[in-house]
PDB file of C-alpha atoms in Angstrom:
ATOM      1  CA  MET A  19      68.082  32.401  26.680  1.00 55.00           C
ATOM      2  CA  ALA A  20      65.318  31.077  28.529  1.00 54.00           C
ATOM      3  CA  PHE A  21      64.931  29.977  31.827  1.00 50.00           C
ATOM      4  CA  THR A  22      63.267  26.145  32.233  1.00 45.00           C
ATOM      5  CA  ARG A  23      62.739  24.739  35.923  1.00 39.00           C
ATOM      6  CA  VAL A  24      63.990  21.256  36.560  1.00 37.00           C
ATOM      7  CA  PRO A  25      62.837  19.699  40.177  1.00 34.00           C
ATOM      8  CA  LEU A  26      65.770  19.344  42.693  1.00 36.00           C
ATOM      9  CA  THR A  27      65.253  15.751  42.851  1.00 31.00           C
ATOM     10  CA  ALA A  28      66.110  15.420  38.797  1.00 31.00           C
ATOM     11  CA  GLN A  29      68.702  17.458  39.284  1.00 36.00           C
ATOM     12  CA  ARG A  30      70.054  14.790  41.746  1.00 32.00           C
ATOM     13  CA  ARG A  31      69.763  11.730  39.505  1.00 27.00           C
ATOM     14  CA  ILE A  32      71.595  13.332  36.446  1.00 28.00           C
ATOM     15  CA  ILE A  33      74.596  14.878  37.931  1.00 31.00           C
ATOM     16  CA  ARG A  34      76.691  11.786  37.807  1.00 25.00           C
ATOM     17  CA  PHE A  35      76.058   8.079  37.473  1.00 20.00           C
ATOM     18  CA  VAL A  36      78.765   5.404  37.746  1.00 22.00           C
ATOM     19  CA  GLY A  37      76.906   2.575  38.133  1.00 24.00           C
ATOM     20  CA  VAL A  38      74.971  -0.418  39.953  1.00 24.00           C
ATOM     21  CA  ALA A  39      76.715  -0.570  43.638  1.00 23.00           C
ATOM     22  CA  ALA A  40      79.267   1.776  42.387  1.00 24.00           C
ATOM     23  CA  SER A  41      80.010   5.032  44.000  1.00 27.00           C
ATOM     24  CA  VAL A  42      78.670   8.507  42.933  1.00 26.00           C
ATOM     25  CA  VAL A  43      81.106  10.880  42.752  1.00 27.00           C
ATOM     26  CA  VAL A  44      79.307  14.587  42.660  1.00 30.00           C
ATOM     27  CA  SER A  45      81.053  17.676  41.675  1.00 35.00           C
ATOM     28  CA  GLY A  46      80.075  21.062  43.538  1.00 34.00           C
ATOM     29  CA  LEU A  47      77.707  22.051  40.692  1.00 35.00           C
ATOM     30  CA  LEU A  48      74.574  20.962  41.452  1.00 37.00           C
ATOM     31  CA  ALA A  49      72.733  18.935  44.279  1.00 36.00           C
ATOM     32  CA  THR A  50      71.934  20.356  47.485  1.00 36.00           C
ATOM     33  CA  ALA A  51      71.809  18.674  50.946  1.00 37.00           C
ATOM     34  CA  CYS A  52      71.365  19.142  54.771  1.00 41.00           C
ATOM     35  CA  SER A  53      74.561  20.421  56.765  1.00 43.00           C
ATOM     36  CA  SER A  54      74.582  22.263  59.751  1.00 49.00           C
ATOM     37  CA  SER A  55      73.846  25.728  59.963  1.00 61.00           C
ATOM     38  CA  PRO A  56      76.387  27.632  57.676  1.00 73.00           C
ATOM     39  CA  ALA A  57      77.505  31.094  58.832  1.00 69.00           C
ATOM     40  CA  GLY A  58      76.070  33.792  56.912  1.00 61.00           C
ATOM     41  CA  SER A  59      72.303  33.269  56.907  1.00 61.00           C
ATOM     42  CA  ALA A  60      69.651  34.693  54.462  1.00 60.00           C
ATOM     43  CA  ALA A  61      68.879  36.741  57.596  1.00 59.00           C
ATOM     44  CA  ASP A  62      72.066  38.211  57.468  1.00 65.00           C
ATOM     45  CA  ALA A  63      72.745  38.404  54.071  1.00 78.00           C
ATOM     46  CA  THR A  64      73.308  42.164  52.652  1.00 90.00           C
ATOM     47  CA  PRO A  65      72.085  42.418  48.634  1.00 94.00           C
ATOM     48  CA  PRO A  66      75.215  42.394  46.604  1.00 95.00           C
ATOM     49  CA  VAL A  67      76.465  45.407  44.168  1.00 94.00           C
ATOM     50  CA  ILE A  68      76.793  44.181  41.192  1.00 95.00           C
ATOM     51  CA  SER A  69      77.618  46.096  37.607  1.00 92.00           C
ATOM     52  CA  PRO A  70      75.309  48.351  35.988  1.00 91.00           C
ATOM     53  CA  SER A  71      75.364  46.614  32.717  1.00 91.00           C
ATOM     54  CA  PRO A  72      76.042  42.788  33.901  1.00 92.00           C
ATOM     55  CA  THR A  73      77.939  40.164  31.255  1.00 88.00           C
ATOM     56  CA  VAL A  74      74.905  37.802  30.367  1.00 84.00           C
ATOM     57  CA  PRO A  75      76.569  34.264  30.279  1.00 81.00           C
ATOM     58  CA  ALA A  76      77.020  31.989  26.887  1.00 72.00           C
ATOM     59  CA  SER A  77      74.536  29.524  28.493  1.00 71.00           C
ATOM     60  CA  GLY A  78      73.372  28.094  31.990  1.00 71.00           C
ATOM     61  CA  TYR A  79      76.165  26.088  31.883  1.00 73.00           C
ATOM     62  CA  ASP A  80      79.121  28.688  31.537  1.00 78.00           C
ATOM     63  CA  GLY A  81      77.290  30.881  34.029  1.00 83.00           C
ATOM     64  CA  LEU A  82      77.470  27.519  36.610  1.00 83.00           C
ATOM     65  CA  THR A  83      80.883  26.593  36.105  1.00 84.00           C
ATOM     66  CA  ARG A  84      81.718  30.609  36.418  1.00 89.00           C
ATOM     67  CA  LEU A  85      80.281  31.023  39.994  1.00 93.00           C
ATOM     68  CA  PRO A  86      82.334  31.384  43.071  1.00 96.00           C
ATOM     69  CA  LEU A  87      81.092  28.263  44.783  1.00 95.00           C
ATOM     70  CA  SER A  88      81.873  25.807  41.718  1.00 92.00           C
ATOM     71  CA  ALA A  89      85.639  26.779  42.805  1.00 92.00           C
ATOM     72  CA  TYR A  90      85.256  24.309  45.609  1.00 93.00           C
ATOM     73  CA  GLY A  91      84.431  20.179  44.650  1.00 91.00           C
ATOM     74  CA  THR A  92      85.608  18.093  42.492  1.00 90.00           C
ATOM     75  CA  SER A  93      85.835  18.884  38.317  1.00 87.00           C
ATOM     76  CA  ASP A  94      84.474  17.360  35.678  1.00 82.00           C
ATOM     77  CA  GLN A  95      88.394  16.559  34.870  1.00 89.00           C
ATOM     78  CA  ASP A  96      88.641  15.097  38.980  1.00 93.00           C
ATOM     79  CA  ASP A  97      84.791  13.142  38.550  1.00 90.00           C
ATOM     80  CA  ASP A  98      86.437  11.447  35.489  1.00 91.00           C
ATOM     81  CA  LEU A  99      90.040  10.690  37.278  1.00 94.00           C
ATOM     82  CA  LEU A 100      88.169   9.366  40.306  1.00 94.00           C
ATOM     83  CA  PHE A 101      85.517   7.185  38.031  1.00 93.00           C
ATOM     84  CA  ARG A 102      88.603   5.313  36.228  1.00 94.00           C
ATOM     85  CA  THR A 103      90.782   4.963  39.445  1.00 95.00           C
ATOM     86  CA  ARG A 104      87.894   2.801  41.129  1.00 94.00           C
ATOM     87  CA  LYS A 105      86.720   1.241  37.950  1.00 93.00           C
ATOM     88  CA  ALA A 106      90.171   0.264  37.704  1.00 94.00           C
ATOM     89  CA  LEU A 107      90.847  -0.802  41.637  1.00 94.00           C
ATOM     90  CA  LEU A 108      87.460  -3.001  41.044  1.00 94.00           C
ATOM     91  CA  VAL A 109      88.492  -4.490  37.812  1.00 93.00           C
ATOM     92  CA  ARG A 110      92.276  -5.586  39.334  1.00 93.00           C
ATOM     93  CA  CYS A 111      90.496  -6.685  42.914  1.00 94.00           C
ATOM     94  CA  MET A 112      87.906  -8.697  40.962  1.00 94.00           C
ATOM     95  CA  LYS A 113      90.454 -10.546  38.541  1.00 92.00           C
ATOM     96  CA  SER A 114      92.433 -11.393  41.355  1.00 93.00           C
ATOM     97  CA  ARG A 115      89.583 -13.113  43.091  1.00 94.00           C
ATOM     98  CA  GLY A 116      88.875 -15.296  40.029  1.00 94.00           C
ATOM     99  CA  ASN A 117      86.670 -12.965  37.881  1.00 93.00           C
ATOM    100  CA  HIS A 118      89.130 -13.244  34.887  1.00 90.00           C
ATOM    101  CA  THR A 119      86.429 -12.090  32.588  1.00 90.00           C
ATOM    102  CA  TYR A 120      84.918  -8.975  34.631  1.00 92.00           C
ATOM    103  CA  SER A 121      85.917  -5.439  33.159  1.00 90.00           C
ATOM    104  CA  GLY A 122      83.700  -3.089  34.477  1.00 89.00           C
ATOM    105  CA  GLN A 123      80.530  -4.050  32.824  1.00 85.00           C
ATOM    106  CA  ASN A 124      78.135  -2.569  35.191  1.00 85.00           C
ATOM    107  CA  MET A 125      80.273   0.236  35.336  1.00 86.00           C
ATOM    108  CA  THR A 126      79.300   3.343  33.351  1.00 81.00           C
ATOM    109  CA  ARG A 127      79.843   7.181  33.633  1.00 78.00           C
ATOM    110  CA  VAL A 128      78.420   9.218  30.747  1.00 70.00           C
ATOM    111  CA  ALA A 129      79.204  12.844  30.716  1.00 68.00           C
ATOM    112  CA  ALA A 130      77.003  15.339  28.566  1.00 68.00           C
ATOM    113  CA  LYS A 131      79.434  16.749  25.763  1.00 70.00           C
ATOM    114  CA  SER A 132      77.847  19.007  23.002  1.00 69.00           C
ATOM    115  CA  SER A 133      76.766  22.357  24.312  1.00 65.00           C
ATOM    116  CA  ARG A 134      72.782  21.582  24.043  1.00 65.00           C
ATOM    117  CA  GLU A 135      73.477  18.524  26.393  1.00 68.00           C
ATOM    118  CA  LYS A 136      75.426  20.396  28.745  1.00 67.00           C
ATOM    119  CA  GLU A 137      72.316  23.268  28.967  1.00 63.00           C
ATOM    120  CA  ALA A 138      69.807  20.252  29.732  1.00 60.00           C
ATOM    121  CA  VAL A 139      71.530  18.496  32.500  1.00 58.00           C
ATOM    122  CA  ARG A 140      72.768  21.681  34.404  1.00 53.00           C
ATOM    123  CA  PRO A 141      70.177  23.684  35.444  1.00 49.00           C
ATOM    124  CA  ALA A 142      71.401  26.723  37.436  1.00 46.00           C
ATOM    125  CA  GLY A 143      69.521  25.522  40.573  1.00 40.00           C
ATOM    126  CA  ALA A 144      65.457  25.525  40.166  1.00 43.00           C
ATOM    127  CA  TRP A 145      66.475  27.468  37.065  1.00 51.00           C
ATOM    128  CA  GLY A 146      67.816  26.125  33.703  1.00 52.00           C
ATOM    129  CA  TYR A 147      68.979  28.428  30.806  1.00 64.00           C
ATOM    130  CA  ILE A 148      68.731  27.305  27.255  1.00 72.00           C
ATOM    131  CA  GLY A 149      69.728  29.649  24.305  1.00 75.00           C
ATOM    132  CA  ARG A 150      67.659  30.136  20.848  1.00 81.00           C
ATOM    133  CA  ALA A 151      69.135  26.777  18.887  1.00 80.00           C
ATOM    134  CA  THR A 152      67.571  24.712  21.804  1.00 79.00           C
ATOM    135  CA  ALA A 153      64.339  26.561  22.248  1.00 84.00           C
ATOM    136  CA  LYS A 154      63.462  26.105  18.767  1.00 87.00           C
ATOM    137  CA  SER A 155      64.192  22.179  18.499  1.00 85.00           C
ATOM    138  CA  ARG A 156      63.113  21.004  22.129  1.00 83.00           C
ATOM    139  CA  GLY A 157      60.777  23.604  23.634  1.00 86.00           C
ATOM    140  CA  PHE A 158      61.368  23.223  27.450  1.00 84.00           C
ATOM    141  CA  HIS A 159      61.661  19.351  27.026  1.00 82.00           C
ATOM    142  CA  ILE A 160      65.644  19.741  27.806  1.00 74.00           C
ATOM    143  CA  ALA A 161      65.572  17.577  31.036  1.00 61.00           C
ATOM    144  CA  VAL A 162      67.868  14.507  30.343  1.00 53.00           C
ATOM    145  CA  ALA A 163      66.815  11.112  31.882  1.00 50.00           C
ATOM    146  CA  PRO A 164      69.465   9.786  33.609  1.00 46.00           C
ATOM    147  CA  PRO A 165      71.290   6.953  32.533  1.00 45.00           C
ATOM    148  CA  GLY A 166      69.767   3.374  33.005  1.00 43.00           C
ATOM    149  CA  ALA A 167      71.300   1.191  35.344  1.00 42.00           C
ATOM    150  CA  ALA A 168      73.514  -1.386  33.886  1.00 44.00           C
ATOM    151  CA  GLY A 169      72.782  -3.734  36.152  1.00 47.00           C
ATOM    152  CA  GLY A 170      72.183  -6.658  33.687  1.00 47.00           C
ATOM    153  CA  ALA A 171      76.052  -7.655  33.390  1.00 56.00           C
ATOM    154  CA  THR A 172      76.644 -11.142  34.233  1.00 67.00           C
ATOM    155  CA  GLY A 173      80.063 -13.454  34.115  1.00 73.00           C
ATOM    156  CA  TYR A 174      81.200 -12.335  37.587  1.00 84.00           C
ATOM    157  CA  SER A 175      80.922 -13.055  41.389  1.00 89.00           C
ATOM    158  CA  ARG A 176      78.198 -10.215  42.553  1.00 89.00           C
ATOM    159  CA  LYS A 177      79.602 -11.270  46.144  1.00 92.00           C
ATOM    160  CA  ASP A 178      83.084 -10.556  45.273  1.00 94.00           C
ATOM    161  CA  PHE A 179      82.166  -7.336  43.450  1.00 93.00           C
ATOM    162  CA  THR A 180      80.949  -6.190  47.227  1.00 93.00           C
ATOM    163  CA  VAL A 181      83.931  -7.224  48.552  1.00 95.00           C
ATOM    164  CA  CYS A 182      86.260  -5.181  46.095  1.00 95.00           C
ATOM    165  CA  SER A 183      83.854  -2.415  46.349  1.00 93.00           C
ATOM    166  CA  ALA A 184      84.450  -2.367  50.345  1.00 95.00           C
ATOM    167  CA  GLU A 185      87.987  -2.468  49.346  1.00 95.00           C
ATOM    168  CA  ALA A 186      88.118   0.583  46.771  1.00 94.00           C
ATOM    169  CA  ASP A 187      86.100   2.284  49.199  1.00 93.00           C
ATOM    170  CA  LYS A 188      89.200   2.154  51.529  1.00 94.00           C
ATOM    171  CA  GLN A 189      91.579   3.047  48.874  1.00 94.00           C
ATOM    172  CA  LEU A 190      89.608   5.770  47.129  1.00 93.00           C
ATOM    173  CA  PRO A 191      87.092   7.129  50.187  1.00 92.00           C
ATOM    174  CA  SER A 192      84.528   9.098  48.917  1.00 89.00           C
ATOM    175  CA  LEU A 193      84.115  12.702  49.308  1.00 89.00           C
ATOM    176  CA  GLU A 194      80.357  12.647  49.159  1.00 88.00           C
ATOM    177  CA  ASN A 195      78.935  13.097  52.765  1.00 87.00           C
ATOM    178  CA  THR A 196      82.059  14.720  54.333  1.00 91.00           C
ATOM    179  CA  ASP A 197      81.359  18.073  55.994  1.00 93.00           C
ATOM    180  CA  GLY A 198      82.971  20.235  52.924  1.00 93.00           C
ATOM    181  CA  TRP A 199      80.612  18.293  50.604  1.00 94.00           C
ATOM    182  CA  LYS A 200      77.771  18.967  52.208  1.00 94.00           C
ATOM    183  CA  LEU A 201      78.368  22.572  53.170  1.00 96.00           C
ATOM    184  CA  THR A 202      79.260  22.997  49.585  1.00 95.00           C
ATOM    185  CA  ARG A 203      75.430  21.978  48.552  1.00 94.00           C
ATOM    186  CA  THR A 204      73.813  23.879  51.380  1.00 95.00           C
ATOM    187  CA  LEU A 205      75.460  26.995  50.341  1.00 96.00           C
ATOM    188  CA  PHE A 206      74.408  26.695  46.781  1.00 93.00           C
ATOM    189  CA  ASP A 207      70.974  26.024  48.011  1.00 92.00           C
ATOM    190  CA  GLN A 208      71.123  29.267  50.334  1.00 95.00           C
ATOM    191  CA  SER A 209      72.449  31.335  47.104  1.00 94.00           C
ATOM    192  CA  PHE A 210      69.698  30.323  44.749  1.00 90.00           C
ATOM    193  CA  GLN A 211      67.049  30.898  47.487  1.00 92.00           C
ATOM    194  CA  GLN A 212      68.808  34.629  48.430  1.00 95.00           C
ATOM    195  CA  ALA A 213      69.053  35.455  44.542  1.00 92.00           C
ATOM    196  CA  GLY A 214      65.190  34.467  43.814  1.00 89.00           C
ATOM    197  CA  ALA A 215      64.180  36.135  46.110  1.00 93.00           C
ATOM    198  CA  ASP A 216      66.335  39.669  45.327  1.00 95.00           C
ATOM    199  CA  ARG A 217      64.236  42.439  44.424  1.00 96.00           C
ATOM    200  CA  ARG A 218      66.701  43.126  41.128  1.00 96.00           C
ATOM    201  CA  VAL A 219      65.950  39.666  40.209  1.00 94.00           C
ATOM    202  CA  ALA A 220      62.099  40.083  41.200  1.00 94.00           C
ATOM    203  CA  ALA A 221      61.799  43.206  38.877  1.00 95.00           C
ATOM    204  CA  ALA A 222      63.597  41.137  36.129  1.00 93.00           C
ATOM    205  CA  ARG A 223      60.756  39.044  36.348  1.00 92.00           C
ATOM    206  CA  LYS A 224      58.854  41.357  35.650  1.00 95.00           C
ATOM    207  CA  ARG A 225      60.412  42.634  32.847  1.00 95.00           C
ATOM    208  CA  TRP A 226      60.492  39.349  31.207  1.00 93.00           C
ATOM    209  CA  SER A 227      56.172  38.730  31.928  1.00 94.00           C
ATOM    210  CA  ALA A 228      55.522  41.681  30.521  1.00 97.00           C
ATOM    211  CA  CYS A 229      57.392  40.722  27.665  1.00 96.00           C
ATOM    212  CA  MET A 230      55.774  37.859  27.589  1.00 95.00           C
ATOM    213  CA  THR A 231      52.405  38.961  27.590  1.00 97.00           C
ATOM    214  CA  ALA A 232      53.214  41.294  24.321  1.00 98.00           C
ATOM    215  CA  ALA A 233      54.640  38.130  22.756  1.00 96.00           C
ATOM    216  CA  GLY A 234      51.652  36.389  23.092  1.00 96.00           C
ATOM    217  CA  HIS A 235      52.608  33.987  25.563  1.00 95.00           C
ATOM    218  CA  PRO A 236      51.460  35.701  29.033  1.00 95.00           C
ATOM    219  CA  SER A 237      53.595  33.850  32.320  1.00 92.00           C
ATOM    220  CA  GLN A 238      54.104  35.834  35.407  1.00 89.00           C
ATOM    221  CA  ASP A 239      57.107  33.460  35.915  1.00 86.00           C
ATOM    222  CA  PRO A 240      60.029  31.366  33.908  1.00 86.00           C
ATOM    223  CA  GLU A 241      59.785  28.139  35.970  1.00 80.00           C
ATOM    224  CA  GLU A 242      55.880  28.036  36.143  1.00 84.00           C
ATOM    225  CA  LEU A 243      55.832  28.386  32.408  1.00 87.00           C
ATOM    226  CA  ALA A 244      58.764  26.267  31.767  1.00 84.00           C
ATOM    227  CA  ALA A 245      56.743  23.527  34.259  1.00 80.00           C
ATOM    228  CA  GLY A 246      54.269  23.347  31.747  1.00 81.00           C
ATOM    229  CA  PRO A 247      51.947  21.655  31.493  1.00 86.00           C
ATOM    230  CA  TRP A 248      54.311  20.110  28.511  1.00 87.00           C
ATOM    231  CA  SER A 249      52.908  16.665  28.687  1.00 87.00           C
ATOM    232  CA  THR A 250      53.611  15.301  25.355  1.00 91.00           C
ATOM    233  CA  ALA A 251      56.241  13.286  24.341  1.00 88.00           C
ATOM    234  CA  GLN A 252      57.646  15.657  21.344  1.00 91.00           C
ATOM    235  CA  PRO A 253      57.571  19.641  22.092  1.00 91.00           C
ATOM    236  CA  THR A 254      54.091  20.733  19.936  1.00 94.00           C
ATOM    237  CA  VAL A 255      54.195  23.541  18.217  1.00 95.00           C
ATOM    238  CA  ASN A 256      52.625  26.139  20.862  1.00 94.00           C
ATOM    239  CA  GLU A 257      55.332  24.621  23.363  1.00 93.00           C
ATOM    240  CA  ILE A 258      58.306  25.844  20.501  1.00 94.00           C
ATOM    241  CA  ALA A 259      56.700  29.361  20.279  1.00 95.00           C
ATOM    242  CA  ALA A 260      56.530  29.843  23.781  1.00 93.00           C
ATOM    243  CA  ALA A 261      60.249  28.394  24.292  1.00 90.00           C
ATOM    244  CA  THR A 262      61.247  30.510  21.877  1.00 91.00           C
ATOM    245  CA  ALA A 263      59.773  33.932  23.534  1.00 93.00           C
ATOM    246  CA  ALA A 264      60.977  33.150  26.501  1.00 90.00           C
ATOM    247  CA  GLU A 265      64.156  33.063  25.060  1.00 87.00           C
ATOM    248  CA  SER A 266      63.898  36.412  23.295  1.00 90.00           C
ATOM    249  CA  CYS A 267      62.092  37.693  26.421  1.00 91.00           C
ATOM    250  CA  THR A 268      65.069  36.786  28.868  1.00 88.00           C
ATOM    251  CA  VAL A 269      67.528  38.362  27.009  1.00 86.00           C
ATOM    252  CA  SER A 270      65.447  41.800  26.465  1.00 90.00           C
ATOM    253  CA  SER A 271      64.166  41.746  29.971  1.00 91.00           C
ATOM    254  CA  ARG A 272      68.258  41.255  31.316  1.00 91.00           C
ATOM    255  CA  LEU A 273      67.237  38.681  33.149  1.00 90.00           C
ATOM    256  CA  ALA A 274      70.089  36.177  32.829  1.00 88.00           C
ATOM    257  CA  ALA A 275      72.702  38.947  33.071  1.00 91.00           C
ATOM    258  CA  VAL A 276      71.466  40.348  36.247  1.00 93.00           C
ATOM    259  CA  TYR A 277      70.501  36.838  37.964  1.00 92.00           C
ATOM    260  CA  PHE A 278      73.766  35.541  37.440  1.00 93.00           C
ATOM    261  CA  ALA A 279      75.294  38.534  38.742  1.00 95.00           C
ATOM    262  CA  VAL A 280      73.271  38.737  41.877  1.00 96.00           C
ATOM    263  CA  LEU A 281      73.675  34.929  42.397  1.00 95.00           C
ATOM    264  CA  THR A 282      77.551  35.633  41.900  1.00 96.00           C
ATOM    265  CA  GLY A 283      77.672  38.548  44.692  1.00 97.00           C
ATOM    266  CA  TYR A 284      75.720  36.494  47.441  1.00 97.00           C
ATOM    267  CA  GLN A 285      77.974  33.204  46.555  1.00 97.00           C
ATOM    268  CA  ARG A 286      81.059  35.167  47.590  1.00 97.00           C
ATOM    269  CA  GLN A 287      79.523  36.500  50.836  1.00 96.00           C
ATOM    270  CA  LEU A 288      78.742  33.144  51.811  1.00 96.00           C
ATOM    271  CA  ILE A 289      82.265  31.922  50.464  1.00 97.00           C
ATOM    272  CA  SER A 290      84.046  34.593  52.834  1.00 95.00           C
ATOM    273  CA  ALA A 291      81.432  33.758  55.807  1.00 95.00           C
ATOM    274  CA  ASN A 292      82.543  30.073  55.537  1.00 95.00           C
ATOM    275  CA  SER A 293      86.112  30.267  54.496  1.00 94.00           C
ATOM    276  CA  GLY A 294      87.621  27.880  56.589  1.00 95.00           C
ATOM    277  CA  THR A 295      85.644  24.637  56.340  1.00 94.00           C
ATOM    278  CA  LEU A 296      85.918  25.660  52.277  1.00 96.00           C
ATOM    279  CA  THR A 297      89.317  25.933  52.106  1.00 95.00           C
ATOM    280  CA  ALA A 298      89.631  22.792  54.148  1.00 95.00           C
ATOM    281  CA  TYR A 299      87.299  21.129  51.520  1.00 96.00           C
ATOM    282  CA  GLN A 300      89.496  22.477  48.647  1.00 94.00           C
ATOM    283  CA  LYS A 301      92.402  20.671  50.458  1.00 95.00           C
ATOM    284  CA  GLN A 302      90.842  17.304  50.720  1.00 94.00           C
ATOM    285  CA  VAL A 303      89.712  17.246  47.137  1.00 95.00           C
ATOM    286  CA  ALA A 304      93.358  17.934  45.974  1.00 95.00           C
ATOM    287  CA  GLU A 305      94.830  15.029  48.197  1.00 95.00           C
ATOM    288  CA  GLY A 306      91.739  12.569  46.957  1.00 94.00           C
ATOM    289  CA  THR A 307      92.565  13.359  43.571  1.00 95.00           C
ATOM    290  CA  LYS A 308      96.753  13.104  43.940  1.00 95.00           C
ATOM    291  CA  GLN A 309      95.953   9.884  45.719  1.00 94.00           C
ATOM    292  CA  ALA A 310      93.571   9.011  42.646  1.00 95.00           C
ATOM    293  CA  ALA A 311      96.324   9.381  40.245  1.00 95.00           C
ATOM    294  CA  LEU A 312      98.988   7.338  42.221  1.00 93.00           C
ATOM    295  CA  LEU A 313      96.509   4.500  41.829  1.00 94.00           C
ATOM    296  CA  LEU A 314      95.018   4.761  38.750  1.00 93.00           C
ATOM    297  CA  ALA A 315      99.426   4.561  37.644  1.00 91.00           C
ATOM    298  CA  GLY A 316      99.975   1.850  39.829  1.00 85.00           C
ATOM    299  CA  SER A 317      96.838  -0.087  38.382  1.00 77.00           C
ATOM    300  CA  SER A 318      98.072   0.265  34.959  1.00 70.00           C
ATOM    301  CA  ARG A 319     101.387  -1.310  35.610  1.00 68.00           C
ATOM    302  CA  SER A 320      99.126  -4.335  36.831  1.00 63.00           C
ATOM    303  CA  LEU A 321      96.610  -4.918  33.940  1.00 53.00           C
ATOM    304  CA  LYS A 322      95.452  -2.828  31.264  1.00 54.00           C
ATOM    305  CA  LEU A 323      93.124  -0.553  32.536  1.00 49.00           C
ATOM    306  CA  PRO A 324      89.401  -1.309  31.245  1.00 51.00           C
ATOM    307  CA  SER A 325      88.250   1.827  29.003  1.00 49.00           C
ATOM    308  CA  ASN A 326      85.097   4.048  29.750  1.00 51.00           C
TER     309      ASN A 326
END
């Protein structure tokens, strides 16, 4: 597996997309945001103890979903429920206001399904994490463009849609910008910084660099290599060779194993220092998804639900 770099701005765009004027439901995996200073700052961090032989995650997606902080926030299943509920509320409201042909045509949610798609859209902070098959076929061209806006749909009143969106917000408040939402993202960002500065990760990067030099693709850092310049529309032969070498060197240098083990350790420290707010956020997520399920059940009794 190889680490690849995806800018944070791109991460924010590709996390979730639910359509024009619809609320964005973001899980606790990737996005970062500023919040009030959390407990357990970088200056207070103690390098965590890790196993002498840490386990290598099967993929970046697998590594991320198994991180301690990933337990806080909405899951993929929760996001699907919240999206379907909001869509159902909007359809019901729009039809009640005379928009009889409205079926949620301006709302879409595109989720990664295959392992390769998940590798492409689930970077670990500024790090990506791709397997050999992806490296051989796509090189470092793994960043998936966000779905296009579906705002060209017609046949409904935009004024009514605005009114119905506000009504849906009241019935199903978004978790975005709550204290727990912001704290979780701040802690993710902080843990990525701590892991990146850890001496064991730095040592693994040096081993990786030595391996890459021996393979004929000298590079000091996996992020810099992945950043390019790889400006061609399709990966070149040289890019494929470099990505494949990076995957092999990531395995032999134990970079992936060390990185995720260290990252896990720092996250556990941050969770312990901020347990009160995080526990309250877990409760808030549970209450929100329970309310969504009730609203969805109510909508299903009043009209035929739209498909995703």
